[in-house]
Amino acid sequence: DGLKAEFIRLEITTLKENTYFAKILLKFNGAIKYIDCRPSDGIALALKFEAPILVAEDLMKEEDSIAFSSGKNQPIGLEEVRRFRKSLESLKAEDFWKKLKGGT
């Protein structure tokens, strides 16, 4: 028999020295296993398997300094963070892949 694992979820856990860290939660032969991964790889897999993506609460606090750029070489504002968060909440995996491949 082949190895069988169920992709349960992705957890983006910490931010250290401007680097995010993540773990994939798998169910393997009835046991739960955490696998360290790059967030980008974990997000791709979570979308592929339509699994939840969880982000540690402290990483999502609005009062924290946001390191993302709005393309203007300035930090983005809280309103932009709120809009981005709202769009993520309603994002479906199939819509993401369609837009990524150039669809509308």
Coordinates of N, CA and C in Angstrom, one line a residue:
D1 N 0.8 -1.2 0.0 CA 0.0 0.0 0.0 C 0.9 1.2 0.0
G2 N 0.4 2.3 -0.6 CA 1.1 3.6 -0.6 C 0.8 4.3 0.7
L3 N 1.7 5.3 0.9 CA 1.5 6.1 2.1 C 0.2 7.0 2.0
K4 N -0.6 7.1 3.0 CA -1.8 7.9 2.9 C -1.7 8.9 4.1
A5 N -1.9 10.1 3.7 CA -1.9 11.2 4.7 C -3.0 12.2 4.3
E6 N -3.7 12.7 5.3 CA -4.7 13.7 5.0 C -4.2 15.1 5.4
F7 N -4.3 16.1 4.5 CA -3.9 17.4 4.8 C -5.0 18.1 5.6
I8 N -4.7 18.4 6.9 CA -5.7 18.9 7.8 C -5.8 20.5 7.7
R9 N -4.6 21.1 7.8 CA -4.6 22.6 7.7 C -3.1 23.1 7.7
L10 N -3.0 24.4 7.3 CA -1.7 25.1 7.4 C -1.8 26.0 8.6
E11 N -0.8 26.1 9.4 CA -0.7 27.1 10.4 C 0.5 28.0 10.2
I12 N 0.3 29.3 10.0 CA 1.4 30.3 9.9 C 1.6 30.7 11.4
T13 N 2.7 30.4 12.0 CA 2.9 30.4 13.4 C 3.6 31.6 14.0
T14 N 4.7 32.0 13.3 CA 5.6 33.0 13.9 C 6.2 33.9 12.9
L15 N 6.8 35.0 13.3 CA 7.5 35.9 12.5 C 8.8 36.2 13.3
K16 N 10.0 35.8 12.7 CA 11.3 36.1 13.4 C 12.2 36.7 12.4
E17 N 12.7 37.8 12.7 CA 13.7 38.5 11.8 C 13.2 38.6 10.4
N18 N 11.9 39.1 10.3 CA 11.3 39.3 9.0 C 11.0 38.1 8.2
T19 N 11.0 36.9 8.8 CA 10.8 35.7 8.1 C 9.6 35.0 8.8
Y20 N 8.6 34.6 8.0 CA 7.4 33.9 8.6 C 7.7 32.4 8.6
F21 N 7.2 31.7 9.6 CA 7.3 30.3 9.7 C 6.0 29.6 9.8
A22 N 5.9 28.4 9.2 CA 4.6 27.7 9.1 C 4.8 26.2 9.3
K23 N 3.6 25.6 9.6 CA 3.6 24.1 9.8 C 2.4 23.6 9.1
I24 N 2.5 22.4 8.5 CA 1.4 21.7 7.9 C 1.0 20.7 9.0
L25 N -0.3 20.6 9.2 CA -0.9 19.5 10.1 C -1.4 18.4 9.2
L26 N -0.8 17.2 9.4 CA -1.2 16.0 8.6 C -1.8 15.0 9.5
K27 N -2.7 14.2 9.0 CA -3.2 13.0 9.7 C -2.6 11.8 8.9
F28 N -1.7 11.1 9.6 CA -0.9 10.1 8.9 C -1.1 8.8 9.7
N29 N -1.7 7.8 9.1 CA -2.0 6.5 9.8 C -2.7 6.7 11.1
G30 N -3.6 7.6 11.2 CA -4.4 7.9 12.4 C -3.7 8.8 13.4
A31 N -2.4 9.1 13.2 CA -1.7 10.0 14.1 C -1.6 11.4 13.5
I32 N -1.6 12.4 14.3 CA -1.4 13.8 13.9 C 0.1 14.1 13.9
K33 N 0.5 14.7 12.8 CA 1.9 15.1 12.6 C 2.0 16.5 12.1
Y34 N 2.9 17.3 12.7 CA 3.3 18.6 12.2 C 4.5 18.6 11.4
I35 N 4.5 19.2 10.2 CA 5.6 19.3 9.3 C 6.0 20.8 9.1
D36 N 7.2 21.2 9.4 CA 7.7 22.5 9.1 C 7.7 22.7 7.6
C37 N 7.3 24.0 7.2 CA 7.3 24.3 5.8 C 7.5 25.8 5.6
R38 N 7.8 26.2 4.4 CA 7.8 27.6 4.0 C 6.3 28.0 3.9
P39 N 5.9 29.1 4.4 CA 4.5 29.5 4.2 C 4.1 29.5 2.8
S40 N 4.9 29.9 1.8 CA 4.5 29.9 0.4 C 4.1 28.5 -0.1
D41 N 4.9 27.5 0.3 CA 4.7 26.1 -0.1 C 3.4 25.6 0.6
G42 N 3.3 25.9 1.9 CA 2.1 25.5 2.7 C 0.8 26.1 2.1
I43 N 0.8 27.4 1.7 CA -0.3 28.0 1.1 C -0.7 27.3 -0.2
A44 N 0.3 27.1 -1.0 CA 0.0 26.4 -2.3 C -0.7 25.0 -2.0
L45 N -0.2 24.3 -1.1 CA -0.7 23.0 -0.8 C -2.1 23.1 -0.1
A46 N -2.3 24.0 0.8 CA -3.6 24.2 1.4 C -4.7 24.6 0.3
L47 N -4.3 25.4 -0.6 CA -5.2 25.8 -1.7 C -5.5 24.5 -2.6
K48 N -4.5 23.8 -2.9 CA -4.7 22.6 -3.7 C -5.7 21.6 -3.0
F49 N -5.5 21.4 -1.7 CA -6.3 20.4 -1.0 C -7.5 21.1 -0.3
E50 N -7.8 22.4 -0.6 CA -8.9 23.1 0.0 C -9.0 23.0 1.5
A51 N -7.8 23.2 2.1 CA -7.7 23.1 3.6 C -7.6 24.5 4.2
P52 N -8.0 24.6 5.4 CA -7.9 25.9 6.1 C -6.5 26.4 6.2
I53 N -6.4 27.7 6.2 CA -5.1 28.4 6.5 C -5.3 29.2 7.7
L54 N -4.6 28.9 8.8 CA -4.7 29.6 10.1 C -3.5 30.5 10.3
V55 N -3.7 31.6 10.8 CA -2.6 32.5 11.1 C -2.7 32.8 12.6
A56 N -1.5 32.8 13.3 CA -1.5 33.0 14.7 C -2.0 34.4 15.0
E57 N -2.8 34.5 16.1 CA -3.5 35.7 16.4 C -2.6 36.9 16.6
D58 N -1.4 36.7 17.2 CA -0.5 37.8 17.4 C 0.1 38.4 16.0
L59 N 0.0 37.6 15.0 CA 0.5 38.0 13.7 C -0.6 38.9 13.0
M60 N -1.8 38.8 13.4 CA -2.9 39.5 12.8 C -3.4 40.7 13.5
K61 N -2.7 41.1 14.6 CA -3.1 42.2 15.4 C -2.9 43.5 14.6
E62 N -4.0 44.3 14.5 CA -3.9 45.5 13.7 C -2.9 46.6 14.2
E63 N -2.7 46.6 15.5 CA -1.8 47.6 16.1 C -0.3 47.3 15.8
D64 N 0.0 46.0 15.4 CA 1.3 45.7 15.0 C 1.8 46.4 13.8
S65 N 3.0 46.7 13.6 CA 3.6 47.3 12.4 C 3.5 46.3 11.3
I66 N 2.9 46.7 10.2 CA 2.8 45.9 9.0 C 3.9 46.1 8.1
A67 N 4.6 45.0 7.7 CA 5.8 45.1 6.8 C 5.5 45.0 5.3
F68 N 4.3 44.9 5.0 CA 3.9 44.8 3.6 C 4.0 46.2 2.9
S69 N 4.3 46.2 1.6 CA 4.4 47.4 0.9 C 3.1 47.6 0.0
S70 N 2.7 48.8 -0.2 CA 1.5 49.1 -1.0 C 2.0 49.4 -2.4
G71 N 3.3 49.3 -2.7 CA 3.9 49.6 -4.0 C 4.3 51.1 -4.1
K72 N 4.1 51.8 -3.0 CA 4.5 53.2 -2.9 C 5.7 53.4 -2.0
N73 N 6.4 52.3 -1.7 CA 7.5 52.3 -0.8 C 7.2 52.9 0.6
Q74 N 5.9 52.7 1.0 CA 5.5 53.1 2.3 C 4.7 52.0 2.9
P75 N 4.7 51.8 4.2 CA 3.8 50.8 4.8 C 2.4 51.0 4.5
I76 N 1.6 49.9 4.4 CA 0.2 50.1 4.1 C -0.5 50.5 5.4
G77 N -1.6 51.1 5.2 CA -2.4 51.6 6.4 C -3.4 50.5 6.9
L78 N -3.9 50.8 8.1 CA -4.9 49.8 8.7 C -6.1 49.6 7.8
E79 N -6.6 50.6 7.1 CA -7.7 50.4 6.3 C -7.4 49.4 5.1
E80 N -6.2 49.5 4.6 CA -5.8 48.5 3.5 C -5.7 47.1 4.1
V81 N -5.2 47.0 5.3 CA -5.1 45.7 6.0 C -6.5 45.1 6.2
R82 N -7.4 46.0 6.6 CA -8.8 45.5 6.8 C -9.4 45.0 5.5
R83 N -9.2 45.8 4.4 CA -9.8 45.4 3.1 C -9.2 44.1 2.7
F84 N -7.9 43.9 2.8 CA -7.2 42.7 2.4 C -7.7 41.5 3.2
R85 N -7.8 41.7 4.6 CA -8.3 40.6 5.4 C -9.7 40.2 5.0
K86 N -10.6 41.2 4.7 CA -12.0 40.9 4.3 C -12.0 40.1 3.0
S87 N -11.1 40.5 2.0 CA -11.0 39.8 0.7 C -10.5 38.4 0.9
L88 N -9.6 38.1 1.9 CA -9.1 36.8 2.2 C -10.2 35.9 2.7
E89 N -11.1 36.5 3.6 CA -12.1 35.7 4.2 C -13.1 35.2 3.2
S90 N -13.3 35.9 2.1 CA -14.3 35.4 1.1 C -13.6 34.7 -0.1
L91 N -12.3 34.6 -0.1 CA -11.5 34.0 -1.2 C -11.8 32.5 -1.3
K92 N -12.1 32.0 -2.4 CA -12.3 30.6 -2.7 C -11.1 30.1 -3.5
A93 N -10.6 28.8 -3.2 CA -9.5 28.3 -3.9 C -9.6 28.3 -5.4
E94 N -10.8 28.0 -5.9 CA -10.9 27.9 -7.4 C -10.8 29.3 -8.0
D95 N -11.3 30.4 -7.3 CA -11.2 31.7 -7.8 C -9.7 32.2 -7.8
F96 N -9.0 31.8 -6.8 CA -7.6 32.2 -6.7 C -6.8 31.6 -7.9
W97 N -7.0 30.3 -8.1 CA -6.3 29.6 -9.2 C -6.7 30.2 -10.6
K98 N -8.0 30.5 -10.7 CA -8.5 31.1 -12.0 C -7.8 32.4 -12.3
K99 N -7.7 33.3 -11.3 CA -7.1 34.6 -11.4 C -5.6 34.4 -11.6
L100 N -5.0 33.5 -10.9 CA -3.5 33.3 -11.1 C -3.2 32.8 -12.5
K101 N -4.1 32.1 -13.1 CA -3.8 31.6 -14.5 C -4.3 32.6 -15.5
G102 N -4.7 33.8 -15.1 CA -5.1 34.8 -16.1 C -6.5 34.9 -16.4
G103 N -7.3 34.1 -15.7 CA -8.8 34.1 -15.9 C -9.4 35.3 -15.2
T104 N -10.7 35.5 -15.4 CA -11.4 36.6 -14.7 C -12.4 36.0 -13.8

